[in-house]
XYZ file of C-alpha atoms in Angstrom:
698
model
C 5.829 -13.889 29.097
C 6.621 -11.626 32.050
C 10.172 -13.010 32.237
C 10.623 -12.509 28.484
C 9.377 -8.920 28.771
C 11.886 -8.346 31.563
C 14.599 -9.389 29.097
C 13.169 -6.905 26.586
C 12.700 -3.919 28.900
C 15.263 -4.548 31.629
C 17.983 -6.618 29.951
C 21.128 -7.705 31.762
C 22.948 -8.156 28.445
C 22.405 -6.942 24.882
C 23.588 -8.256 21.514
C 23.513 -5.762 18.620
C 23.163 -7.838 15.431
C 24.144 -5.744 12.438
C 26.430 -3.606 14.604
C 28.113 -0.586 13.014
C 31.116 1.501 13.997
C 29.280 4.586 12.732
C 27.246 6.319 15.484
C 25.080 7.860 12.786
C 23.760 4.484 11.607
C 20.985 2.528 13.302
C 23.392 -0.323 14.099
C 25.837 2.077 15.711
C 23.837 4.690 17.593
C 22.552 2.360 20.338
C 26.096 1.081 20.944
C 27.345 4.643 21.235
C 24.533 5.461 23.700
C 25.175 2.339 25.779
C 28.832 3.237 26.193
C 28.233 6.978 26.592
C 25.733 6.565 29.449
C 27.497 3.716 31.203
C 25.243 0.698 30.772
C 26.626 -1.862 33.254
C 25.357 -5.016 31.532
C 27.024 -7.073 28.837
C 27.296 -5.411 25.399
C 27.931 -7.741 22.448
C 28.204 -6.200 18.967
C 27.681 -8.815 16.222
C 28.948 -8.255 12.680
C 31.640 -10.215 10.792
C 32.878 -6.967 9.195
C 34.397 -5.607 12.437
C 36.848 -6.753 15.088
C 35.855 -3.975 17.496
C 33.229 -1.212 17.729
C 33.009 1.516 20.379
C 35.705 -0.184 22.402
C 33.850 -3.502 22.497
C 34.913 -6.723 20.797
C 32.685 -7.442 17.810
C 31.616 -11.048 17.308
C 31.129 -12.612 13.854
C 27.746 -14.217 14.684
C 25.360 -14.756 17.573
C 26.651 -18.279 18.087
C 30.118 -16.892 18.882
C 28.973 -14.648 21.743
C 30.512 -16.261 24.844
C 27.938 -15.244 27.459
C 24.146 -15.638 27.813
C 22.243 -12.804 26.129
C 18.877 -11.470 27.323
C 18.096 -9.227 24.357
C 19.037 -9.243 20.687
C 18.615 -6.019 18.702
C 18.253 -6.760 14.985
C 19.549 -4.016 12.695
C 19.197 -6.211 9.593
C 16.941 -6.446 6.522
C 13.382 -7.738 6.796
C 14.072 -10.937 4.852
C 16.827 -11.890 7.323
C 14.796 -11.321 10.493
C 12.987 -14.631 11.111
C 16.008 -16.811 10.315
C 18.035 -14.703 12.756
C 15.318 -14.948 15.400
C 15.504 -18.728 15.101
C 19.263 -18.640 15.621
C 18.888 -16.303 18.611
C 16.264 -18.544 20.159
C 18.511 -21.580 19.700
C 21.220 -19.601 21.493
C 18.892 -18.997 24.480
C 17.980 -15.366 23.755
C 14.544 -14.577 25.297
C 13.725 -11.256 23.605
C 14.417 -9.273 20.446
C 13.804 -5.863 18.879
C 13.253 -5.678 15.121
C 14.169 -2.340 13.527
C 13.382 -3.333 9.937
C 10.340 -2.138 7.996
C 9.017 -3.968 4.949
C 6.638 -6.383 6.643
C 2.815 -6.402 6.518
C 2.641 -2.629 5.999
C 4.445 -3.107 2.666
C 2.005 -5.725 1.329
C 3.035 -8.533 -0.990
C 6.098 -10.414 0.258
C 6.034 -8.308 3.423
C 2.814 -9.997 4.525
C 4.436 -13.401 4.096
C 7.503 -12.294 6.064
C 5.342 -11.051 8.917
C 3.252 -14.232 8.943
C 6.455 -16.273 9.241
C 7.737 -14.110 12.077
C 4.445 -14.255 13.976
C 4.263 -18.022 13.611
C 7.781 -18.410 14.969
C 7.103 -16.111 17.922
C 3.909 -18.008 18.792
C 5.850 -21.248 18.685
C 8.927 -20.061 20.600
C 7.475 -17.692 23.212
C 10.108 -15.036 22.487
C 9.183 -11.438 23.274
C 9.691 -9.668 19.936
C 9.152 -5.923 19.606
C 8.302 -4.378 16.263
C 8.946 -4.708 13.395
C 9.478 -1.120 12.267
C 10.451 -0.252 15.834
C 12.869 2.477 16.913
C 13.927 0.573 20.020
C 13.708 1.236 23.744
C 15.559 2.736 26.656
C 15.530 1.841 30.331
C 16.694 5.134 31.822
C 17.219 3.628 35.264
C 19.780 1.126 33.976
C 20.865 3.069 30.857
C 19.918 0.109 28.653
C 19.647 2.068 25.395
C 18.442 0.028 22.437
C 16.883 2.902 20.467
C 18.494 4.640 17.522
C 17.260 7.984 18.868
C 19.510 11.049 18.898
C 17.153 12.738 21.387
C 19.099 11.107 24.227
C 22.135 13.128 23.187
C 20.288 16.439 22.737
C 17.732 16.447 25.574
C 18.811 17.471 29.085
C 20.491 14.494 30.739
C 18.735 12.700 33.582
C 20.742 12.402 36.770
C 18.660 10.134 39.009
C 16.142 7.308 38.813
C 12.874 7.914 36.987
C 9.209 7.114 37.594
C 7.647 8.167 34.256
C 7.336 5.638 31.424
C 6.727 6.697 27.837
C 4.721 4.223 25.723
C 3.823 5.191 22.160
C 2.719 3.677 18.883
C 5.161 5.926 17.033
C 8.921 6.250 17.400
C 8.936 9.903 16.359
C 6.211 10.769 18.870
C 8.186 8.949 21.549
C 11.245 11.091 20.848
C 9.266 14.350 20.599
C 7.439 13.879 23.905
C 10.663 12.819 25.618
C 12.405 16.003 24.468
C 9.608 18.262 25.753
C 9.274 16.386 29.025
C 12.993 16.416 29.772
C 12.972 20.220 29.480
C 10.536 20.070 32.404
C 13.001 17.759 34.174
C 10.595 14.815 34.181
C 12.414 11.704 35.462
C 11.911 8.778 33.058
C 12.136 5.063 33.679
C 11.140 3.567 30.294
C 11.126 4.835 26.688
C 9.014 2.390 24.623
C 7.642 2.613 21.094
C 5.697 -0.369 19.853
C 6.349 -0.354 16.103
C 3.981 -2.444 14.000
C 2.921 -4.540 17.015
C 3.127 -7.801 15.098
C 3.830 -9.821 18.251
C 3.510 -7.455 21.235
C 0.880 -4.738 21.406
C 0.351 -1.543 23.391
C -1.816 -3.235 26.017
C 0.789 -5.888 26.794
C 3.420 -3.239 27.443
C 0.909 -1.320 29.567
C 0.202 -4.470 31.563
C 3.941 -4.783 32.213
C 4.241 -1.147 33.323
C 1.256 -1.502 35.666
C 3.272 -4.086 37.602
C 6.638 -2.342 37.177
C 7.859 -0.948 40.537
C 9.858 1.781 38.776
C 6.814 3.184 36.957
C 4.319 5.514 38.611
C 3.118 7.503 35.577
C 2.645 6.325 31.983
C 2.509 8.749 29.056
C 0.800 7.002 26.137
C 0.259 7.758 22.475
C -2.456 5.580 20.896
C -3.560 5.294 17.301
C -5.558 2.067 17.535
C -5.699 -0.518 20.293
C -5.593 -4.143 19.238
C -6.698 -5.680 22.540
C -9.301 -3.586 24.319
C -10.018 -6.199 26.985
C -6.346 -6.370 28.018
C -6.170 -2.566 27.972
C -9.111 -2.376 30.390
C -7.469 -4.881 32.756
C -4.156 -3.027 32.622
C -5.822 0.305 33.393
C -7.717 -1.201 36.296
C -4.430 -2.552 37.655
C -2.819 0.876 37.229
C -5.558 2.388 39.354
C -5.255 -0.334 41.996
C -1.568 0.521 42.199
C -2.292 4.267 42.433
C -0.632 4.852 39.058
C -1.708 7.239 36.312
C -2.052 6.805 32.543
C -2.122 10.017 30.499
C -3.036 9.207 26.884
C -3.046 11.113 23.617
C -5.392 9.436 21.112
C -4.892 10.098 17.401
C -6.958 9.043 14.400
C -10.254 10.270 15.843
C -12.327 9.588 12.751
C -15.972 8.961 13.536
C -16.395 5.507 12.048
C -20.020 5.657 13.091
C -20.651 7.821 10.009
C -20.315 4.630 7.969
C -23.212 2.964 9.784
C -26.444 2.837 7.806
C -28.710 0.446 9.691
C -28.875 1.834 13.217
C -28.623 5.043 15.193
C -26.557 3.484 17.978
C -23.568 2.651 15.781
C -23.566 6.138 14.333
C -23.795 7.707 17.768
C -21.161 5.546 19.423
C -18.425 5.696 16.811
C -14.744 5.030 17.301
C -13.892 8.355 18.928
C -16.706 8.365 21.452
C -16.058 4.807 22.592
C -12.403 5.553 23.273
C -13.386 8.669 25.234
C -15.903 6.665 27.267
C -13.340 3.971 27.991
C -10.768 6.543 29.131
C -13.334 8.201 31.403
C -14.424 4.915 32.959
C -10.843 3.767 33.477
C -9.776 7.140 34.947
C -7.292 7.737 32.146
C -6.478 11.400 31.567
C -6.847 12.211 27.875
C -4.405 14.836 26.601
C -4.665 16.825 23.392
C -1.005 17.589 22.612
C 2.565 16.760 23.588
C 3.048 19.744 25.897
C -0.084 18.920 27.863
C 1.141 15.332 28.252
C 4.374 16.629 29.762
C 2.770 19.224 32.036
C 0.221 16.725 33.348
C 3.024 14.303 34.182
C 4.936 17.099 35.881
C 1.955 17.709 38.167
C 1.565 14.009 38.845
C 5.193 13.651 39.948
C 4.225 15.727 42.992
C 3.132 12.402 44.389
C 3.182 13.393 48.039
C 0.249 15.724 47.490
C -3.392 14.937 48.189
C -5.834 16.778 45.959
C -9.393 16.988 44.673
C -11.400 19.301 42.444
C -12.067 22.102 44.981
C -9.674 24.946 44.182
C -8.897 28.224 45.923
C -7.621 30.938 43.573
C -5.349 33.611 45.051
C -4.518 36.620 42.856
C -3.367 40.223 42.995
C -6.003 41.160 40.422
C -9.776 40.906 40.487
C -9.813 40.549 36.695
C -7.410 37.605 36.770
C -9.462 36.008 39.517
C -12.581 36.250 37.362
C -10.816 34.804 34.313
C -9.385 31.900 36.288
C -12.743 31.212 37.930
C -14.410 31.030 34.510
C -11.696 28.760 33.126
C -11.618 26.344 36.051
C -15.382 26.082 36.487
C -15.759 25.619 32.730
C -13.247 22.756 32.950
C -15.280 20.989 35.641
C -13.557 22.178 38.837
C -15.210 23.810 41.847
C -14.323 27.153 43.427
C -16.276 26.895 46.701
C -16.923 29.926 48.872
C -14.427 29.914 51.714
C -15.754 29.459 55.274
C -16.666 32.627 57.125
C -13.922 32.173 59.736
C -11.314 31.873 56.986
C -12.725 34.914 55.212
C -12.378 36.818 58.492
C -8.680 35.881 58.654
C -8.203 37.070 55.085
C -10.088 40.301 55.679
C -7.587 41.077 58.431
C -5.042 42.054 55.796
C -7.051 42.566 52.602
C -8.646 45.966 51.935
C -12.416 46.241 51.555
C -12.122 46.441 47.785
C -10.317 43.061 47.659
C -12.283 39.789 47.424
C -12.052 37.172 50.179
C -14.702 34.641 49.111
C -12.943 32.716 46.284
C -11.298 33.890 44.154
C -9.272 35.786 46.731
C -7.877 39.144 45.578
C -5.167 40.040 48.074
C -4.406 43.203 46.018
C -0.906 44.439 45.284
C -0.478 45.833 48.796
C -0.228 42.408 50.387
C 3.308 41.751 49.159
C 4.496 44.555 51.428
C 3.464 42.448 54.419
C 5.319 39.095 54.267
C 3.867 38.005 57.609
C 0.319 38.318 56.300
C 1.213 36.406 53.134
C 2.392 33.566 55.361
C -0.858 33.759 57.371
C -2.981 33.557 54.205
C -1.091 30.604 52.769
C -1.049 28.682 56.039
C -4.807 29.219 56.410
C -5.450 27.946 52.880
C -3.138 24.995 53.503
C -5.104 23.805 56.527
C -8.775 24.449 55.752
C -10.968 21.436 54.921
C -12.976 23.510 52.435
C -10.547 23.132 49.514
C -8.164 20.618 47.944
C -5.677 22.771 46.021
C -4.433 26.363 45.969
C -3.531 28.286 42.832
C -1.534 31.505 43.146
C -1.338 33.982 40.270
C 1.494 36.412 41.004
C 3.672 37.620 38.149
C 7.403 38.199 38.419
C 8.684 40.105 41.406
C 5.387 39.632 43.303
C 5.819 35.874 43.208
C 9.441 36.307 44.315
C 8.245 38.221 47.392
C 5.774 35.464 48.230
C 8.122 32.592 47.382
C 9.515 31.861 50.858
C 6.049 31.672 52.428
C 4.705 29.611 49.520
C 7.590 27.148 49.670
C 7.206 26.859 53.438
C 3.478 26.097 53.189
C 4.111 23.495 50.491
C 6.800 21.745 52.535
C 4.748 21.697 55.731
C 1.421 20.491 54.291
C 0.164 17.885 51.824
C -1.978 20.440 50.019
C -1.170 20.951 46.341
C 0.105 24.469 45.616
C 0.319 25.764 42.057
C 1.756 29.079 40.851
C 1.251 30.889 37.550
C 4.113 33.265 36.767
C 4.047 35.314 33.586
C 6.896 37.572 34.694
C 10.048 35.408 34.864
C 10.253 35.151 38.636
C 13.721 34.252 39.910
C 12.201 31.921 42.499
C 10.761 29.384 40.026
C 13.299 26.657 40.680
C 13.207 27.155 44.435
C 9.422 26.778 44.326
C 9.667 23.633 42.208
C 12.208 22.238 44.660
C 9.533 22.757 47.338
C 7.062 20.808 45.131
C 5.094 23.857 44.066
C 3.972 23.377 40.457
C 4.931 26.465 38.422
C 3.377 27.345 35.057
C 4.327 30.159 32.696
C 0.918 30.588 31.118
C -2.673 30.705 32.331
C -4.033 28.399 29.610
C -1.208 25.938 30.175
C -2.015 25.815 33.882
C -5.736 25.236 33.351
C -5.211 22.544 30.687
C -2.981 20.581 33.060
C -4.477 21.302 36.463
C -8.153 20.700 35.628
C -7.845 17.146 34.225
C -5.277 16.221 36.873
C -7.516 17.321 39.760
C -10.520 15.561 38.208
C -8.389 12.411 38.029
C -7.543 12.832 41.712
C -11.218 13.284 42.534
C -12.215 10.141 40.633
C -9.648 7.787 42.165
C -11.213 4.718 43.727
C -14.724 5.276 42.340
C -16.415 2.286 40.697
C -17.069 3.061 37.042
C -17.547 -0.437 35.584
C -20.200 -2.627 37.206
C -19.800 -6.349 37.957
C -21.016 -8.736 35.273
C -24.728 -9.526 35.695
C -25.841 -13.022 36.658
C -26.414 -15.279 33.639
C -29.953 -15.316 32.309
C -31.996 -18.483 32.585
C -32.023 -20.923 29.716
C -35.607 -19.849 28.962
C -34.460 -16.267 28.456
C -31.566 -17.398 26.278
C -33.996 -19.312 24.004
C -36.130 -16.187 23.638
C -33.721 -14.755 21.064
C -35.443 -15.054 17.677
C -33.824 -15.955 14.389
C -32.108 -12.905 12.921
C -32.873 -10.598 11.292
C -36.171 -10.245 13.134
C -39.098 -7.846 13.109
C -40.150 -5.539 15.922
C -42.544 -8.029 17.536
C -39.730 -10.497 18.113
C -37.270 -7.780 19.195
C -39.732 -6.422 21.770
C -40.365 -9.910 23.114
C -36.652 -10.484 23.631
C -35.965 -7.230 25.516
C -39.144 -7.720 27.566
C -37.524 -10.819 29.077
C -34.976 -8.506 30.716
C -37.602 -6.409 32.465
C -38.247 -3.686 29.869
C -41.912 -2.562 30.066
C -43.659 -2.450 26.685
C -46.132 0.035 25.271
C -49.421 -1.677 24.371
C -49.039 -2.978 20.798
C -50.275 -5.798 18.537
C -49.409 -7.029 15.060
C -51.962 -6.877 12.247
C -51.812 -8.419 8.758
C -55.022 -6.849 7.418
C -56.744 -3.510 7.708
C -59.609 -5.168 9.601
C -57.169 -6.604 12.159
C -55.554 -3.189 12.501
C -58.912 -1.550 13.224
C -59.818 -4.235 15.753
C -56.512 -3.780 17.581
C -56.931 0.009 17.533
C -60.388 -0.235 19.075
C -59.072 -2.647 21.716
C -56.159 -0.367 22.622
C -58.209 2.806 22.472
C -57.638 5.770 20.191
C -55.379 7.505 19.310
C -52.971 4.900 17.942
C -49.876 4.669 15.755
C -49.224 2.275 12.863
C -45.704 1.072 12.016
C -44.508 -1.206 9.258
C -43.528 -4.641 10.549
C -40.475 -5.973 8.712
C -37.199 -7.624 9.665
C -35.581 -5.880 6.691
C -36.567 -2.271 7.445
C -34.601 -0.887 10.366
C -35.516 2.783 9.901
C -39.291 2.802 9.583
C -39.742 6.583 9.426
C -37.286 6.999 6.544
C -39.206 4.308 4.609
C -42.533 6.097 5.137
C -43.545 3.228 7.379
C -44.963 5.160 10.338
C -48.310 6.906 10.850
C -49.007 8.716 14.137
C -52.019 10.124 15.958
C -54.722 8.064 14.225
C -58.048 8.877 15.890
C -60.680 6.641 14.224
C -61.298 3.518 12.146
C -61.163 5.353 8.826
C -57.793 6.869 9.632
C -56.432 3.442 10.546
C -57.635 1.888 7.269
C -56.138 4.690 5.190
C -52.871 4.582 7.132
C -52.644 0.793 6.781
C -52.656 0.980 2.982
C -50.330 4.007 2.899
C -47.752 2.499 5.251
C -47.551 -0.761 3.268
C -47.367 1.083 -0.059
C -44.621 3.471 1.096
C -42.496 0.779 2.704
C -42.731 -1.478 -0.354
C -41.752 1.405 -2.613
C -38.799 2.356 -0.401
C -37.499 -1.227 -0.114
C -39.095 -3.436 -2.765
C -37.248 -6.575 -1.640
C -38.158 -6.234 2.029
C -40.254 -8.915 3.697
C -43.452 -7.342 5.020
C -45.190 -8.998 7.992
C -47.995 -6.454 8.286
C -48.118 -3.529 10.700
C -47.762 -2.889 14.411
C -50.739 -1.125 15.986
C -49.598 0.750 19.057
C -51.403 2.830 21.657
C -50.187 6.451 21.624
C -48.789 7.243 25.059
C -47.684 10.447 26.733
C -44.534 10.912 28.734
C -41.973 13.450 29.875
C -39.266 12.660 27.301
C -37.979 10.046 24.866
C -34.540 8.423 24.996
C -32.521 6.154 22.780
C -30.845 3.289 24.640
C -28.595 1.128 22.512
C -26.016 -1.559 23.174
C -23.504 -2.496 20.494
C -20.303 -4.507 20.148
C -17.290 -2.292 19.558
C -14.454 -3.874 17.584
C -11.892 -2.872 20.247
C -13.664 -2.735 23.602
C -16.541 -5.144 23.125
C -20.030 -4.387 24.508
C -20.737 -0.634 24.748
C -23.864 1.215 25.887
C -25.211 4.482 24.424
C -27.896 6.675 25.998
C -29.177 9.838 24.349
C -32.065 12.017 23.370
C -34.454 9.721 21.503
C -36.747 9.890 18.509
C -36.076 10.883 14.914
C -33.747 13.788 15.794
C -31.257 11.639 17.701
C -28.380 11.935 15.247
C -28.898 15.667 14.717
C -28.551 16.650 18.368
C -25.775 14.137 19.179
C -26.640 14.493 22.873
C -25.291 11.165 24.074
C -23.422 9.419 26.861
C -21.427 6.195 26.454
C -20.067 3.480 28.748
C -18.359 0.137 28.463
C -20.664 -2.620 29.676
C -21.721 -3.765 32.154
C -23.332 -0.830 33.940
C -25.478 -0.648 37.060
C -28.239 1.790 38.012
C -25.785 4.245 39.599
C -23.748 4.394 36.383
C -26.954 4.690 34.356
C -27.899 7.738 36.436
C -24.476 9.269 35.744
C -25.110 8.775 32.039
C -28.470 10.528 32.217
C -26.991 13.441 34.146
C -24.313 13.881 31.470
C -26.954 14.615 28.834
C -27.603 18.239 27.947
C -31.261 17.233 27.805
C -31.230 16.000 31.408
C -33.124 19.132 32.440
C -36.102 17.781 30.464
C -36.150 14.803 32.827
C -35.767 16.871 35.972
C -38.801 19.116 36.088
C -37.781 21.669 33.448
C -39.855 24.888 33.637
C -42.481 23.412 35.898
C -42.982 20.183 33.976
C -43.338 17.042 36.084
C -40.068 15.196 36.796
C -39.494 11.937 34.961
C -39.342 8.473 36.477
C -35.537 8.375 36.620
C -35.393 5.198 38.671
C -37.410 3.292 36.057
C -35.295 4.827 33.290
C -32.108 3.633 34.978
C -33.473 0.104 35.412
C -34.333 0.016 31.718
C -30.910 1.310 30.665
C -29.265 -1.468 32.674
C -31.670 -4.003 31.146
C -30.738 -3.077 27.568
C -27.070 -3.547 28.397
C -27.750 -6.874 30.088
C -29.744 -8.031 27.074
C -26.720 -7.604 24.814
C -24.403 -9.242 27.346
C -26.722 -12.249 27.451
C -27.130 -12.449 23.677
C -24.872 -14.648 21.533
C -21.925 -13.063 19.761
C -23.789 -13.025 16.459
C -26.026 -10.268 17.872
C -24.243 -7.034 16.974
C -26.665 -4.564 18.481
C -29.834 -4.083 20.515
C -31.547 -0.714 20.359
C -34.609 0.700 22.076
C -35.592 3.938 20.341
C -37.557 5.560 21.648
C -37.835 4.599 25.285
C -40.679 6.732 26.634
C -39.955 8.090 30.127
C -43.157 8.844 32.016
C -43.764 10.968 35.088
C -42.141 9.935 38.361
C -43.782 6.780 39.673
C -45.381 5.860 36.329
C -42.480 3.948 34.774
C -41.300 3.765 31.188
C -42.448 2.140 27.951
C -40.570 0.652 25.008
C -42.041 2.253 21.887
C -39.717 0.522 19.407
C -36.976 -2.104 19.535
C -34.378 -3.336 17.067
C -31.963 -6.287 17.086
C -29.227 -6.408 14.455
C -27.115 -9.444 13.606
C -23.369 -9.219 13.226
C -22.134 -8.656 9.685
C -20.772 -11.942 8.263
């Protein structure tokens, strides 16, 4: 497939089937672009209506083309596509682009046409892009196969490119390209995937990860079809030191449709994508301009950077604003070392700040030598990773020579914000100083880029756990199952259980309560009732035999009324335990990415607070600790207001165990949820208070 994709994305020869002599038509525009920009490969227009188009001989059919063809571009109707693909394949063509719409998206006959095309592609091994695809461009070879006028209106590219554009929309592809070219971003590939009938986003991404001419990928994603391949491609990008910047659309929370479990509602489509991007060190953008500005920063590839920023301004107010913005976005503004502050104080008046932010005041521009001293000192200290200079207009012009010199001499990343139309902007960019025209624009690009730099090389997906023993595998009960069976299954993975026993009669319930010791809780025991509280199936804080007997009858009556058809297996009698906090820990199978873990504030208010963290599985204890620290409620686990700290180590072991339980379960298990998981004081462990296993929907 790699060789076929080469023919698609780096063709040595192109046949345009359905060629037109009109540059305004889809069969003519690519031919006009190929000739305009000097594509050096073979160009073979195919259409019996013409003898010649755009100075090239036009052939009556693909069989008449005299030379081997790598790529066929099909500007023909949907019904003609698969027969033409067969003819191209017989002629030795390895790849094709299908412009036509009217396939599966149209329903009816379109579904049949797409099925036929997919079957042929599977049989032949051709690389077929689309249908409903605008076409591509390899900007390093000028292989234009897209009917996109943006190549004629955007600033022309003079040299080789390192940025590849990969989108699930042709219009988005053109729009981002236009914005990015105004920033002079150098492109290698322009790819839009169309309907993805035969090749999907992740396959193209896999290709770009191995492509020597691609260092940065700008992606637009609506829905991934192959999450596992996407994960592998992103991991390869990181191994190669490459960057994916993605804009995700269609962020509907599908979890709102879930009715049987909290985990599904909390994970949702949007949150799982965000978790995957974070784990794979993909920068997530929110609009086209941010995509372009992030890529512009990343093209400064000779710079080393991290999240520690020094802010240099001529205004204390601007320093404060920038500090708030950067810290709020997750960056650090560390205090500068005392020896560096002493250097700065040598030319900064007493009323100017030297700690960080640094306020050099307006007077400093009258002393070019001191400006050079400041910038050289910031370029060489080990206390920071990047330097941002806010100096509008003529002030930036006065600092420009020293700033450019520092950037050229050192690997430190220098960034300038200029709101005053400085004349030195291009000279600074030539010296690899990133220049922004707006404060918000700078923060929205610089913060995620520096966090990406900081995260490079860190392990964010754990190795797969060792397979469970056959005994553990047999412990999975028939589904759906009640809480007794669910607790037994998760216990096999090392999850400590709160003391609990099943009772079918009120007398049994009283006996179990006496054995456990009061106070106790009673919960309905049913494989058909997932949410016990909502069904009136829970009674808490029962302190004597009489309370247990009354609660037994009430719990059964309420649950039967709420779900008359539910199977009732009695009640669970559980010792009431105290702890520091309660968590929900759930593992579910996402339709795109597979097994996903959710950790959040537990109990009945879980979905209200939405205080959750998510990861693709597997995770280890270090990743589990990261998840806990991401929770707003983490302070409750860490000795909040004099309360004892929680047993975080035991909590992390249990989080890993829930994830491992799902990984070990058969595919027909859709979800495993522990809610709540009681976290006790440090050294006292945890306890599973409730467990749920859900089967996959048929």
